[in-house]
Amino acid sequence: MSKTHQFEPAKRQSSTRATASNVQHGSQLEFTSDSTPAKKKFGSNLPYTSTPQDYESVRDHLSNEMEGRWVGAMPVEEFFKTFLPVAGAPLPEISENPFQNVQESGPDSGRYDPFVNRRDPTMDAASRSVYNCDQPVPNRTDFSQMELWMEFKSNDGVAFWDIPTNFTENSRQRAIKEGWFTPKTNDGRLIRGQLAHYAGAMHSMQFRNFSFSVLVESHNARFLRWDPSGAIVTAAFSYRAQPKLMAEFLWRFDHLTAKERGHDPTIKPADLADEVAARVREKLGIERDDTVMYRFELPGMAGSGYAYGPKLTTSNRSLVSRCTRNQPVVWIPALDSVVTEGPWSQEGKIYMKDTWRFLSNSPDIKVIPEHEIYKELYCHEVPNIPEHVVGGDIEGGKTRTQEFARAAWLCVKTRTSPYQHYRLFHPVVGRPIYEFECTKQLVTGVFDALEAHSHAFEKAKILHRDISAGNIILTDDGRGLLIDWELAKLVSDIGSRRPDRTGTWQFMSAKLLEDPTKLHELSDDLESFLHVLAWITLRYLPAVAAYSASNRDQDLAKFDEVFPNPGDFESGGNAKADAFAAGTYPSRKYRPRISTPLLKLLRRLRLPFKSLYGETTSDEHQNENDVKREKLHDMLLEIYVEDKKALETSTFFLRETRRALDEVWPPDDKADRNLPGSFSKMKQTEVKTTQHRSSHLIDSKAPSSRSSKRAASPTPEQRSKRRCMPATSQAEALA
């Protein structure tokens, strides 16, 4: 272990992206000074939202998402002892105060120099970006190589505000209840969102279990530790009056191993012979010879081989929750592998999913890992799912933020949940269902997934709970597979095991979006299947000329609708519910350019949901002496009962879809990724197989397609009144 560390200050400026560094224990660090990225419009990073967002909107969303996940204010000394343990030589003495002349206000760039310029052998530099000097240092802010980052702000106490130590216990509890630690000012929310944005960018571009950062204010500073459970924030300290704390942090950080800095030890740069690397690139369709390849360990397959592929990419900017990344990789078995038959005995392209699975805070509740759910599905011979699935937990990959949710120093209300880093593989690499070659193939894929879902529910007593456009893939022969059973639960165990909803926002049922406390039922998954089919139709199937880009934007907005409730769960689903009630789902104006039975099928499948979102009759239109109206009332009541019954099983949906597939379908009405609309101006980030992102794949977090100017969510009474239609109007809608 190296005891001598040279801090080499760099003089570079600018902003964003490149390749991850392989950090070694005791490696030199380089600090660079960078400007805060300028605000600009950018495409929403979330794979199914259709609304472009600016940085302020995204940071507002991330701030709301992090509510209850800021855990502070941890004493600095305890932070050092817990997260930055160092054995060996003690911290050298500081000969002078390197921070004495830091400007208290003014442009951030003018405050960097005292952190960058060499002042002392132990405290040479720090700034916005810290890099590993064993690797080429970028000439711009690069979250993919960054080891540590600092954010500079001109005012103290805007993002976080420590409760004074001289408060009485009653005053302290009142301050905690009112959320003083995380001020609810607009500036405070946006700064916290900015911090979460940077941390999310760093984690999305590297292989990490956790990371560190520093917030430097006018007089004070704080250290932060990030993981998918949230962020631990230290108490504020004066870096002028206590310069040793800042120096000690950087000294300790430099002495940490790569694993202790948060890097995932199970992923390393690949060491492949040239011919093997060329073979891997060919199987993955990678044209560039200089693409950096990595070696991925398969949990549960130790000694059997490794998977190889490029860096896992993600468009997700959220740090907390599942943080799922997935892509095809190539499996190469070891020469002495004990596996001698089946897909794991031979080299080939496979699917890899890297995620953080939820764990319960209660030791009495075991959350079943996804690969074990697959084993249960195999036992009940559930069709149309991937076979030969392997998976397991990642070494050192359990979050720690939640461990301090009841610490004596805690001065904020928390709602943290534990997560475990997890990796899963299976040998089926398909394509997303929204890359269909014709609408019959689209409907066939949904039918196959619905069949898998039905068998799982009826035979294995398992409910999927995350039906989305990313969780149905098409095989080479055009059949559908239902994947990603991570959020599935035994029907007997349906209940609230966590304070978050589960699912993908755009495809969740209107009932779940309207009510965060609602238990997830079969009818919610059935509605999600319909939303998948409708969303893909509107988003990817060309329409007649009369259907304008603005028409498409308006229809897709139904799936993005969000009502922000700062400090609480976001809600939505009103537009979906109203469309069901009015009989206009999925669109009043959409007509496909090439005639297909698809639209007719959508209208048939929407009918049972009127029983959930519409009124069977309206008393003000009833007249006991009006025989016709009485008969109409009885007819509507009978339809209502039948519709409710149709949502108790998958039979209606399987039957209607099978009937539709027997009709004549056009052979060439394939998906078009370039249809006009707001989303066409966005930077598209959809992936090649299944895009399963957390934070908009939310576990109760909505996508960032909301506006801070949106009105408050309507009350249940307002929604009910709006959907109450005269009996005659409902009869017309049914017709």
XYZ file of C-alpha atoms in Angstrom:
735
model
C 0.000 0.000 0.000
C 1.364 3.350 -0.969
C 1.916 5.761 1.904
C 2.955 8.758 -0.160
C 0.308 10.529 -2.201
C 0.928 13.322 -4.636
C -2.118 15.442 -5.350
C -1.674 16.860 -8.829
C -3.872 19.899 -9.460
C -5.231 20.212 -12.979
C -6.215 23.352 -14.807
C -9.109 22.248 -16.905
C -12.608 23.543 -17.479
C -15.960 22.388 -18.880
C -18.704 19.680 -18.703
C -19.773 15.761 -19.164
C -18.931 12.028 -20.174
C -16.367 9.165 -21.165
C -15.130 5.774 -19.738
C -14.786 4.379 -16.210
C -11.437 4.146 -14.490
C -10.034 1.092 -12.745
C -9.151 2.559 -9.364
C -6.432 0.807 -7.390
C -5.790 1.028 -3.671
C -3.573 3.982 -2.864
C -3.726 5.371 -6.383
C -3.047 9.025 -6.994
C -5.935 11.361 -7.411
C -6.259 14.378 -9.627
C -8.559 17.281 -8.878
C -10.017 19.427 -11.635
C -11.985 22.645 -11.553
C -15.180 22.750 -13.597
C -18.056 25.098 -14.142
C -21.550 24.084 -13.105
C -23.347 22.770 -16.235
C -25.520 25.415 -17.840
C -29.265 24.969 -17.953
C -30.527 23.683 -21.259
C -33.369 21.697 -22.724
C -32.811 17.998 -22.985
C -34.844 14.910 -23.811
C -36.364 13.124 -20.877
C -34.111 10.267 -19.899
C -37.008 8.054 -18.948
C -37.696 5.485 -21.637
C -41.493 5.745 -21.883
C -42.249 9.380 -21.208
C -43.140 11.499 -24.227
C -42.527 14.942 -22.766
C -39.162 16.781 -23.030
C -37.900 18.254 -19.763
C -35.522 21.007 -18.755
C -32.971 20.607 -15.981
C -35.061 22.518 -13.454
C -38.052 20.203 -13.931
C -35.882 17.100 -13.609
C -34.195 18.402 -10.473
C -37.541 19.327 -8.988
C -38.695 15.755 -9.616
C -35.504 14.262 -8.174
C -35.844 16.459 -5.094
C -39.380 15.220 -4.572
C -38.203 11.647 -5.120
C -35.532 12.049 -2.443
C -37.955 13.305 0.213
C -37.517 11.117 3.297
C -34.272 9.707 1.916
C -31.924 12.395 3.270
C -30.539 10.938 6.504
C -28.769 13.529 8.670
C -27.160 15.206 10.343
C -24.471 12.591 11.062
C -21.526 13.801 13.159
C -18.437 14.151 10.950
C -16.252 12.026 13.237
C -18.810 9.200 13.135
C -18.967 9.531 9.343
C -15.180 9.075 9.142
C -15.175 6.107 11.486
C -18.101 4.384 9.753
C -17.389 4.967 6.078
C -13.743 5.998 5.680
C -11.730 3.685 7.923
C -7.994 3.918 7.385
C -5.310 1.726 8.959
C -1.721 2.898 8.955
C 0.001 6.231 9.257
C -1.911 9.020 11.043
C -2.987 12.155 9.259
C 0.000 14.496 8.903
C -0.231 17.896 10.513
C -1.456 20.809 8.401
C 1.080 23.625 8.314
C -1.398 26.308 7.295
C -5.102 26.805 6.659
C -5.622 26.256 2.912
C -9.230 27.523 3.022
C -8.753 30.794 4.863
C -9.111 32.892 1.706
C -12.048 31.133 0.044
C -14.506 33.773 -1.170
C -17.748 33.850 0.799
C -19.845 34.791 -2.228
C -19.635 35.528 -5.915
C -19.318 33.171 -8.910
C -18.574 29.560 -8.012
C -15.553 29.532 -10.324
C -13.883 32.213 -8.209
C -14.122 29.991 -5.132
C -12.456 26.921 -6.650
C -8.825 28.102 -6.649
C -8.107 27.693 -2.924
C -9.297 24.109 -3.235
C -7.278 23.447 -6.380
C -3.994 25.238 -5.739
C -1.375 23.321 -3.814
C -1.151 24.576 -0.233
C 0.178 21.638 1.769
C 1.468 18.125 1.021
C -1.566 16.609 2.714
C -4.130 19.017 1.362
C -3.066 19.818 -2.147
C -6.335 20.139 -3.935
C -9.994 19.629 -4.213
C -12.590 21.036 -6.502
C -15.615 19.960 -8.375
C -14.108 16.787 -9.793
C -11.641 14.242 -8.414
C -10.121 11.713 -10.825
C -7.766 8.766 -10.631
C -4.332 9.770 -11.931
C -3.603 6.183 -13.013
C -5.951 6.866 -15.926
C -5.986 9.681 -18.511
C -7.705 12.639 -16.874
C -10.486 14.144 -19.027
C -10.515 17.795 -20.008
C -14.150 18.112 -19.045
C -16.474 17.037 -16.252
C -16.735 13.289 -16.734
C -19.071 11.387 -14.423
C -17.913 8.101 -15.920
C -14.374 8.553 -14.535
C -15.036 10.718 -11.513
C -13.997 9.416 -8.078
C -15.456 12.274 -6.026
C -17.270 15.514 -6.768
C -17.866 18.759 -4.919
C -20.665 21.254 -5.337
C -20.117 24.906 -4.378
C -22.925 27.180 -3.196
C -22.754 30.798 -2.065
C -25.172 30.621 0.864
C -25.255 28.467 3.978
C -28.268 26.438 5.058
C -30.226 26.557 1.796
C -30.187 22.827 0.988
C -29.864 21.554 4.574
C -30.318 23.255 7.921
C -29.096 21.647 11.145
C -31.365 21.861 14.155
C -29.549 23.929 16.838
C -28.088 21.846 19.642
C -29.549 24.193 22.290
C -33.141 23.368 21.290
C -35.297 21.739 23.935
C -36.479 18.222 23.112
C -39.967 19.530 22.343
C -38.587 22.168 19.996
C -36.337 19.612 18.365
C -39.229 17.204 17.742
C -41.303 20.032 16.322
C -38.460 20.968 13.969
C -38.163 17.338 12.845
C -41.903 17.093 12.285
C -41.919 20.297 10.234
C -38.915 19.197 8.165
C -36.452 21.924 9.062
C -33.425 19.843 8.016
C -34.559 19.945 4.374
C -35.954 23.478 3.866
C -38.987 23.571 1.583
C -37.918 26.715 -0.251
C -37.708 26.511 -4.022
C -33.940 27.101 -3.928
C -33.508 24.405 -1.322
C -35.504 21.867 -3.328
C -33.612 22.617 -6.544
C -30.194 22.385 -4.895
C -31.077 19.009 -3.362
C -32.394 17.933 -6.752
C -29.135 19.090 -8.338
C -27.097 17.043 -5.855
C -29.253 13.983 -6.536
C -28.919 14.622 -10.283
C -25.113 14.585 -10.103
C -25.033 11.493 -7.884
C -27.430 9.688 -10.210
C -25.317 10.609 -13.239
C -22.191 9.268 -11.560
C -23.828 5.961 -10.602
C -25.474 5.522 -13.999
C -22.097 5.853 -15.766
C -20.024 3.687 -13.437
C -20.182 0.300 -11.709
C -20.871 1.383 -8.140
C -22.401 0.236 -4.891
C -22.077 3.705 -3.310
C -20.204 6.997 -3.688
C -19.143 10.124 -1.824
C -19.471 13.849 -2.487
C -18.904 17.187 -0.746
C -21.173 20.230 -0.493
C -19.197 23.467 0.058
C -21.190 26.554 1.074
C -20.226 30.086 1.995
C -18.835 29.220 5.432
C -19.674 25.553 5.953
C -19.279 22.202 4.259
C -20.892 18.759 4.497
C -19.915 15.270 3.378
C -22.452 12.971 1.722
C -22.548 9.233 1.072
C -24.931 7.985 -1.631
C -26.515 4.596 -2.285
C -29.875 3.443 -3.736
C -31.511 3.793 -0.325
C -30.761 7.519 -0.147
C -28.007 9.820 1.106
C -26.343 10.195 4.486
C -25.562 13.855 5.150
C -23.137 15.016 7.823
C -23.625 17.942 10.129
C -22.281 21.227 8.792
C -18.789 22.286 9.843
C -16.740 25.407 9.148
C -13.957 24.529 6.748
C -12.155 27.748 7.717
C -12.345 27.215 11.485
C -11.905 23.418 11.188
C -9.738 22.898 8.089
C -8.435 19.617 9.463
C -11.841 17.968 8.868
C -11.735 18.736 5.164
C -8.086 17.696 4.938
C -8.749 14.486 6.858
C -11.658 13.563 4.614
C -9.532 13.890 1.472
C -6.596 12.085 3.084
C -8.817 9.221 4.204
C -10.548 9.068 0.829
C -7.208 8.809 -0.976
C -6.212 5.850 1.225
C -9.396 3.850 0.526
C -9.392 0.847 -1.764
C -11.557 0.895 -4.863
C -14.129 -1.261 -3.076
C -14.117 1.086 -0.074
C -14.758 4.007 -2.432
C -17.858 2.219 -3.651
C -16.717 0.458 -6.821
C -18.345 -2.891 -7.652
C -15.608 -5.539 -7.191
C -17.403 -8.090 -9.402
C -16.941 -6.071 -12.605
C -13.455 -5.526 -14.022
C -11.921 -4.572 -17.369
C -11.810 -7.628 -19.608
C -8.452 -9.293 -20.237
C -9.231 -11.122 -23.472
C -7.025 -12.304 -26.282
C -7.489 -10.238 -29.432
C -9.316 -13.011 -31.294
C -11.670 -13.649 -28.352
C -12.409 -9.930 -27.952
C -13.146 -9.708 -31.692
C -15.539 -12.645 -31.354
C -17.348 -10.962 -28.458
C -17.723 -7.710 -30.387
C -19.055 -9.594 -33.413
C -21.696 -11.424 -31.362
C -22.820 -8.145 -29.810
C -22.774 -6.194 -33.072
C -20.078 -3.784 -31.841
C -18.199 -2.286 -34.778
C -15.523 -0.207 -33.001
C -12.376 -2.133 -32.073
C -11.522 0.356 -29.311
C -14.750 -0.248 -27.345
C -13.754 -0.967 -23.741
C -14.981 -4.409 -22.678
C -15.693 -5.582 -19.125
C -15.859 -8.908 -17.337
C -19.019 -9.546 -15.300
C -19.302 -12.195 -12.600
C -22.436 -14.328 -12.558
C -23.658 -14.899 -8.981
C -24.178 -18.593 -8.385
C -21.890 -19.543 -11.295
C -18.502 -19.180 -9.605
C -15.818 -21.080 -11.465
C -18.084 -21.742 -14.441
C -17.100 -18.721 -16.515
C -17.725 -15.013 -17.009
C -19.876 -12.714 -19.106
C -18.234 -10.057 -21.286
C -19.577 -6.888 -22.798
C -19.342 -3.086 -22.947
C -20.292 -0.724 -20.168
C -23.879 -1.066 -19.010
C -25.726 1.974 -20.306
C -28.731 3.648 -18.805
C -30.753 6.774 -19.416
C -31.886 6.854 -15.808
C -30.785 9.868 -13.753
C -32.286 8.670 -10.500
C -30.044 7.254 -7.810
C -32.586 5.743 -5.440
C -34.566 2.533 -5.703
C -33.950 -0.275 -8.219
C -31.607 1.520 -10.670
C -31.970 -1.277 -13.232
C -29.586 -1.597 -16.169
C -29.665 -4.396 -18.715
C -28.174 -5.375 -22.028
C -26.879 -8.349 -24.033
C -23.457 -9.740 -23.112
C -21.471 -12.808 -24.189
C -21.074 -15.789 -21.867
C -17.737 -17.616 -22.116
C -17.556 -20.784 -20.002
C -14.347 -21.659 -18.172
C -12.199 -24.420 -19.665
C -12.647 -26.466 -16.475
C -16.336 -25.546 -15.949
C -18.402 -28.124 -14.108
C -21.363 -27.272 -16.340
C -21.218 -29.730 -19.248
C -24.629 -29.366 -20.896
C -27.286 -26.748 -21.608
C -26.802 -23.110 -22.670
C -24.302 -22.376 -19.870
C -21.897 -25.004 -21.193
C -21.243 -23.138 -24.428
C -20.244 -19.670 -25.548
C -23.096 -17.431 -26.653
C -24.978 -14.172 -26.336
C -27.095 -13.847 -23.195
C -29.236 -11.240 -21.442
C -27.930 -9.546 -18.293
C -29.929 -7.524 -15.807
C -28.151 -5.514 -13.112
C -30.446 -4.062 -10.471
C -31.000 -3.356 -6.784
C -33.685 -5.587 -5.351
C -35.850 -4.435 -2.469
C -35.327 -5.937 0.984
C -37.745 -5.646 3.869
C -36.935 -3.603 6.957
C -38.541 -6.420 8.943
C -36.345 -9.485 9.611
C -39.520 -11.604 9.594
C -40.287 -10.819 5.947
C -38.210 -12.415 3.187
C -38.426 -10.842 -0.231
C -37.997 -13.576 -2.845
C -35.196 -12.922 -5.377
C -36.243 -12.982 -9.019
C -34.335 -16.153 -9.961
C -36.176 -18.026 -7.204
C -39.502 -16.741 -8.565
C -38.527 -18.215 -11.935
C -37.882 -21.566 -10.228
C -41.413 -21.472 -8.843
C -42.803 -20.640 -12.281
C -40.855 -23.556 -13.779
C -42.348 -25.919 -11.194
C -45.829 -24.957 -12.416
C -44.846 -25.160 -16.115
C -45.695 -21.532 -16.833
C -45.269 -20.958 -20.605
C -43.726 -18.022 -22.483
C -41.045 -17.062 -19.971
C -37.224 -17.270 -20.271
C -35.652 -20.593 -19.301
C -32.331 -21.422 -17.596
C -32.341 -18.233 -15.494
C -29.489 -17.774 -12.998
C -28.985 -14.916 -10.564
C -27.844 -13.827 -7.144
C -26.753 -11.019 -4.830
C -23.588 -8.989 -5.398
C -20.794 -9.036 -2.820
C -20.818 -5.951 -0.593
C -23.885 -4.632 -2.371
C -26.329 -3.991 0.481
C -27.316 -0.379 1.084
C -26.447 1.199 4.421
C -28.374 4.477 4.468
C -31.422 2.822 6.044
C -29.301 1.583 8.971
C -29.202 5.124 10.372
C -32.902 5.939 10.059
C -33.251 5.753 13.840
C -29.907 7.200 14.886
C -29.816 9.438 17.946
C -28.546 12.344 15.847
C -31.308 12.035 13.226
C -33.126 15.329 12.685
C -35.405 14.464 9.773
C -38.343 12.161 9.055
C -37.224 9.279 6.848
C -38.841 6.626 4.652
C -35.794 4.693 3.578
C -35.871 1.088 2.391
C -32.982 -1.378 2.160
C -31.811 -2.643 -1.230
C -29.436 -5.394 -2.315
C -27.333 -5.207 -5.483
C -28.423 -8.127 -7.655
C -27.578 -9.581 -11.057
C -29.599 -11.955 -13.246
C -28.854 -13.705 -16.542
C -30.796 -15.810 -19.022
C -29.865 -17.091 -22.490
C -32.760 -15.479 -24.349
C -31.931 -12.162 -26.016
C -35.007 -10.830 -27.771
C -36.079 -7.424 -28.968
C -38.559 -4.990 -27.407
C -42.154 -5.621 -28.341
C -42.407 -2.078 -29.703
C -40.068 -3.142 -32.508
C -42.821 -5.279 -34.047
C -42.691 -6.126 -37.773
C -46.492 -6.018 -38.114
C -49.425 -5.395 -35.786
C -50.321 -9.087 -35.719
C -46.871 -9.766 -34.281
C -47.459 -7.034 -31.696
C -50.764 -8.553 -30.599
C -49.286 -12.069 -30.668
C -46.521 -10.956 -28.319
C -49.024 -9.416 -25.906
C -51.212 -12.532 -26.100
C -48.260 -14.799 -25.250
C -47.323 -12.587 -22.310
C -50.940 -12.528 -21.151
C -51.003 -16.326 -21.333
C -47.847 -16.529 -19.189
C -49.377 -14.088 -16.729
C -52.611 -16.086 -16.548
C -50.827 -19.387 -15.889
C -48.655 -17.796 -13.215
C -51.684 -16.322 -11.468
C -53.951 -19.361 -11.717
C -51.423 -22.172 -11.179
C -48.431 -20.722 -9.352
C -50.533 -18.103 -7.531
C -48.028 -15.399 -8.484
C -48.947 -11.882 -9.655
C -46.396 -10.097 -11.876
C -47.170 -6.472 -10.828
C -44.978 -4.733 -13.419
C -46.536 -5.210 -16.847
C -44.843 -2.727 -19.184
C -43.624 -2.250 -22.742
C -40.132 -3.130 -21.527
C -41.113 -6.406 -19.898
C -42.520 -8.130 -22.976
C -39.915 -9.147 -25.539
C -40.198 -10.771 -28.961
C -38.124 -13.819 -29.851
C -36.572 -14.436 -33.261
C -39.676 -16.355 -34.332
C -41.970 -13.468 -33.368
C -43.409 -14.926 -30.171
C -43.704 -13.049 -26.893
C -42.006 -13.691 -23.553
C -42.993 -12.090 -20.254
C -39.844 -11.201 -18.341
C -38.768 -9.209 -15.284
C -40.618 -10.915 -12.437
C -38.641 -8.993 -9.818
C -41.700 -7.286 -8.322
C -43.916 -10.377 -8.473
C -45.576 -11.604 -5.295
C -47.465 -14.639 -4.146
C -51.185 -13.929 -4.251
C -51.404 -14.992 -0.613
C -48.824 -12.352 0.242
C -50.499 -9.420 -1.521
C -50.251 -6.544 0.893
C -48.156 -3.478 1.467
C -44.656 -4.762 2.138
C -43.192 -1.329 1.419
C -44.330 2.315 1.330
C -44.024 2.560 -2.460
C -46.237 1.472 -5.323
C -44.712 -0.877 -7.852
C -44.807 -0.729 -11.608
C -43.926 1.446 -14.575
C -45.767 4.755 -14.394
C -47.095 4.980 -17.946
C -48.581 1.469 -17.743
C -49.914 1.408 -14.190
C -53.661 1.253 -13.701
C -55.505 4.487 -13.083
C -56.620 3.131 -9.702
C -53.032 2.600 -8.553
C -51.979 6.021 -9.809
C -54.898 7.740 -8.086
C -54.449 5.945 -4.763
C -50.892 5.109 -3.562
C -52.309 2.953 -0.741
C -54.296 0.636 -3.017
C -53.259 -3.016 -2.988
C -52.115 -4.361 -6.349
C -54.721 -6.750 -7.802
C -55.178 -8.863 -10.915
C -57.345 -6.159 -12.512
C -54.429 -3.716 -12.227
C -52.169 -6.007 -14.251
C -54.912 -6.629 -16.824
C -55.341 -2.900 -17.263
C -51.563 -2.576 -17.667
C -51.659 -5.015 -20.590
C -54.192 -2.754 -22.267
C -52.069 0.341 -21.586
C -49.041 -1.403 -23.140
C -50.982 -2.193 -26.303
C -52.526 1.286 -26.512
C -49.311 3.182 -25.772
C -47.327 1.229 -28.372
C -50.094 1.785 -30.935
C -50.160 5.545 -30.415
C -46.391 5.878 -30.151
C -45.195 3.607 -32.957
C -48.003 2.802 -35.410
C -48.396 5.350 -38.254
C -51.787 7.078 -38.354
C -53.909 8.734 -41.018
C -52.885 12.227 -42.133
C -55.713 13.853 -40.147
C -54.092 12.641 -36.924
C -51.578 15.412 -36.238
C -48.426 15.454 -34.156
C -50.234 17.512 -31.526
C -53.035 14.910 -31.455
C -50.444 12.253 -30.737
C -48.827 14.378 -28.017
C -52.200 14.903 -26.335
C -53.027 11.197 -26.398
C -49.627 10.132 -25.071
C -49.910 12.752 -22.324
C -52.603 10.555 -20.707
C -49.862 8.084 -19.841
C -47.492 10.716 -18.453
C -50.014 12.585 -16.289
C -48.604 13.343 -12.845
C -49.854 15.498 -9.992
C -46.884 16.395 -7.762
C -47.439 16.304 -4.036
C -44.165 17.529 -2.456
C -43.190 15.387 0.494
C -45.802 12.798 -0.366
C -46.597 10.315 -3.108
C -47.287 11.695 -6.555
C -50.596 10.785 -8.150
C -52.073 10.572 -11.618
C -54.327 8.390 -13.728
C -57.242 10.822 -14.008
C -56.971 11.152 -17.788
C -56.932 7.371 -18.188
C -59.920 6.960 -15.882
C -61.911 9.689 -17.605
C -61.221 8.161 -21.028
C -62.461 4.767 -19.800
C -65.580 6.360 -18.323
C -66.350 8.330 -21.498
C -65.653 5.372 -23.798
C -62.914 7.301 -25.638
C -59.892 5.231 -24.584
C -57.261 5.247 -26.015
C -58.066 8.120 -28.379
C -60.945 10.020 -29.939
C -59.098 10.762 -33.174
C -56.504 8.059 -33.789
C -56.945 5.866 -36.873
C -54.121 3.655 -38.219
C -52.812 4.463 -41.696
C -53.165 0.814 -42.724
C -56.426 -0.811 -41.687
C -55.891 -3.389 -38.941
C -58.083 -5.218 -36.384
C -55.925 -3.689 -33.647
C -58.105 -0.645 -32.966
C -61.223 -2.801 -32.759
C -59.431 -5.057 -30.255
C -58.441 -2.086 -28.102
C -62.058 -0.943 -27.969
C -63.210 -4.420 -26.964
C -60.594 -4.807 -24.241
C -61.430 -1.423 -22.700
C -65.082 -2.315 -21.978
C -64.703 -4.091 -18.599
C -62.873 -1.099 -17.127
C -65.982 1.053 -17.361
C -67.136 -0.857 -14.280
C -64.156 0.609 -12.373
C -64.206 4.172 -13.670
C -67.783 4.934 -14.760
C -71.192 5.158 -13.082
C -73.783 2.474 -13.830
C -76.587 5.049 -13.749
C -77.498 8.506 -12.518
C -80.439 8.978 -10.133
C -81.427 12.345 -11.567
C -82.300 10.626 -14.836
C -84.354 7.834 -13.252
C -88.136 7.798 -13.544
C -90.008 4.772 -12.159
C -92.866 5.373 -14.611
C -90.560 5.435 -17.583
C -90.450 1.799 -18.686
C -87.796 2.372 -21.333
C -85.486 4.046 -18.895
C -86.048 1.282 -16.351
C -85.117 -1.352 -18.925
C -82.065 0.645 -19.899
C -81.080 0.842 -16.247
C -81.393 -2.943 -15.890
C -79.357 -3.474 -19.047
C -76.562 -1.210 -17.842
C -76.561 -2.863 -14.440
C -76.248 -6.268 -16.076
C -73.357 -5.029 -18.206
C -71.722 -3.568 -15.117
C -71.910 -6.914 -13.294
C -70.509 -8.751 -16.319
C -67.671 -6.264 -16.673
C -66.728 -6.597 -13.010
C -66.698 -10.364 -13.390
C -64.489 -10.104 -16.482
C -61.785 -8.480 -14.349
C -61.633 -11.414 -11.920
C -59.735 -13.643 -14.383
C -57.800 -13.314 -17.643
C -60.396 -15.325 -19.596
C -62.112 -12.384 -21.303
C -58.830 -10.806 -22.389
C -57.377 -14.079 -23.703
C -60.586 -14.921 -25.549
C -60.966 -11.533 -27.218
C -57.292 -11.374 -28.193
C -57.374 -14.898 -29.621
C -60.489 -14.045 -31.650
C -58.820 -10.927 -32.997
C -55.760 -12.918 -34.089
C -58.037 -15.141 -36.198
C -59.018 -12.151 -38.322
C -57.168 -10.927 -41.430
C -54.189 -8.712 -40.564
C -51.970 -6.596 -42.826
C -48.488 -8.117 -43.335
C -46.371 -4.952 -43.349
C -47.709 -2.371 -40.855
C -44.538 -2.327 -38.791
C -43.411 0.008 -36.012
C -42.046 3.424 -36.928
C -39.706 4.997 -34.358
C -39.716 8.364 -36.135
C -43.342 9.452 -35.971
C -43.907 13.210 -35.514
C -44.498 14.507 -32.003
C -42.706 16.204 -29.111
C -40.860 12.976 -28.335
C -39.340 13.027 -31.847
C -37.304 16.084 -30.793
C -35.983 14.279 -27.748
C -32.786 12.315 -27.463
C -34.145 8.780 -27.723
C -32.618 6.330 -25.263
C -34.631 3.168 -25.656
C -32.572 0.019 -25.316
C -32.172 -3.056 -27.479
C -33.806 -5.699 -25.343
C -35.737 -4.703 -22.281
C -35.516 -1.301 -20.719
C -36.286 -1.652 -17.061
C -35.391 1.579 -15.350
C -35.925 2.330 -11.800
C -37.073 5.628 -10.859
C -39.348 5.855 -13.502
C -39.780 2.226 -13.409
C -40.722 3.603 -10.348
C -41.474 1.619 -7.293
C -43.819 4.509 -6.861
C -41.875 7.233 -8.458
C -43.446 8.993 -11.339
C -41.592 10.015 -14.471
C -40.281 13.530 -14.756
C -42.906 14.435 -17.332
C -44.760 16.590 -14.915
C -44.890 20.343 -14.687
C -44.392 22.259 -11.488
C -47.255 24.483 -12.626
C -49.761 21.641 -12.801
C -52.859 22.026 -10.688
C -53.378 19.995 -7.547
C -54.700 16.461 -7.907
C -58.528 16.325 -8.018
C -60.265 14.790 -5.036
C -62.100 11.443 -5.364
C -65.399 13.343 -5.124
C -64.426 15.627 -8.013
C -63.378 12.667 -10.122
C -66.606 10.813 -9.366
C -68.749 13.837 -10.245
C -66.883 14.383 -13.494
C -67.380 10.777 -14.538
C -71.078 10.591 -13.656
C -72.832 10.339 -17.024
C -76.543 10.081 -17.871
C -77.656 6.522 -18.546
C -78.439 7.379 -22.160
C -74.922 8.754 -22.678
C -73.417 5.559 -21.285
C -75.571 3.474 -23.593
C -74.320 5.520 -26.560
C -70.744 5.018 -25.416
C -71.248 1.269 -25.143
C -72.698 1.182 -28.636
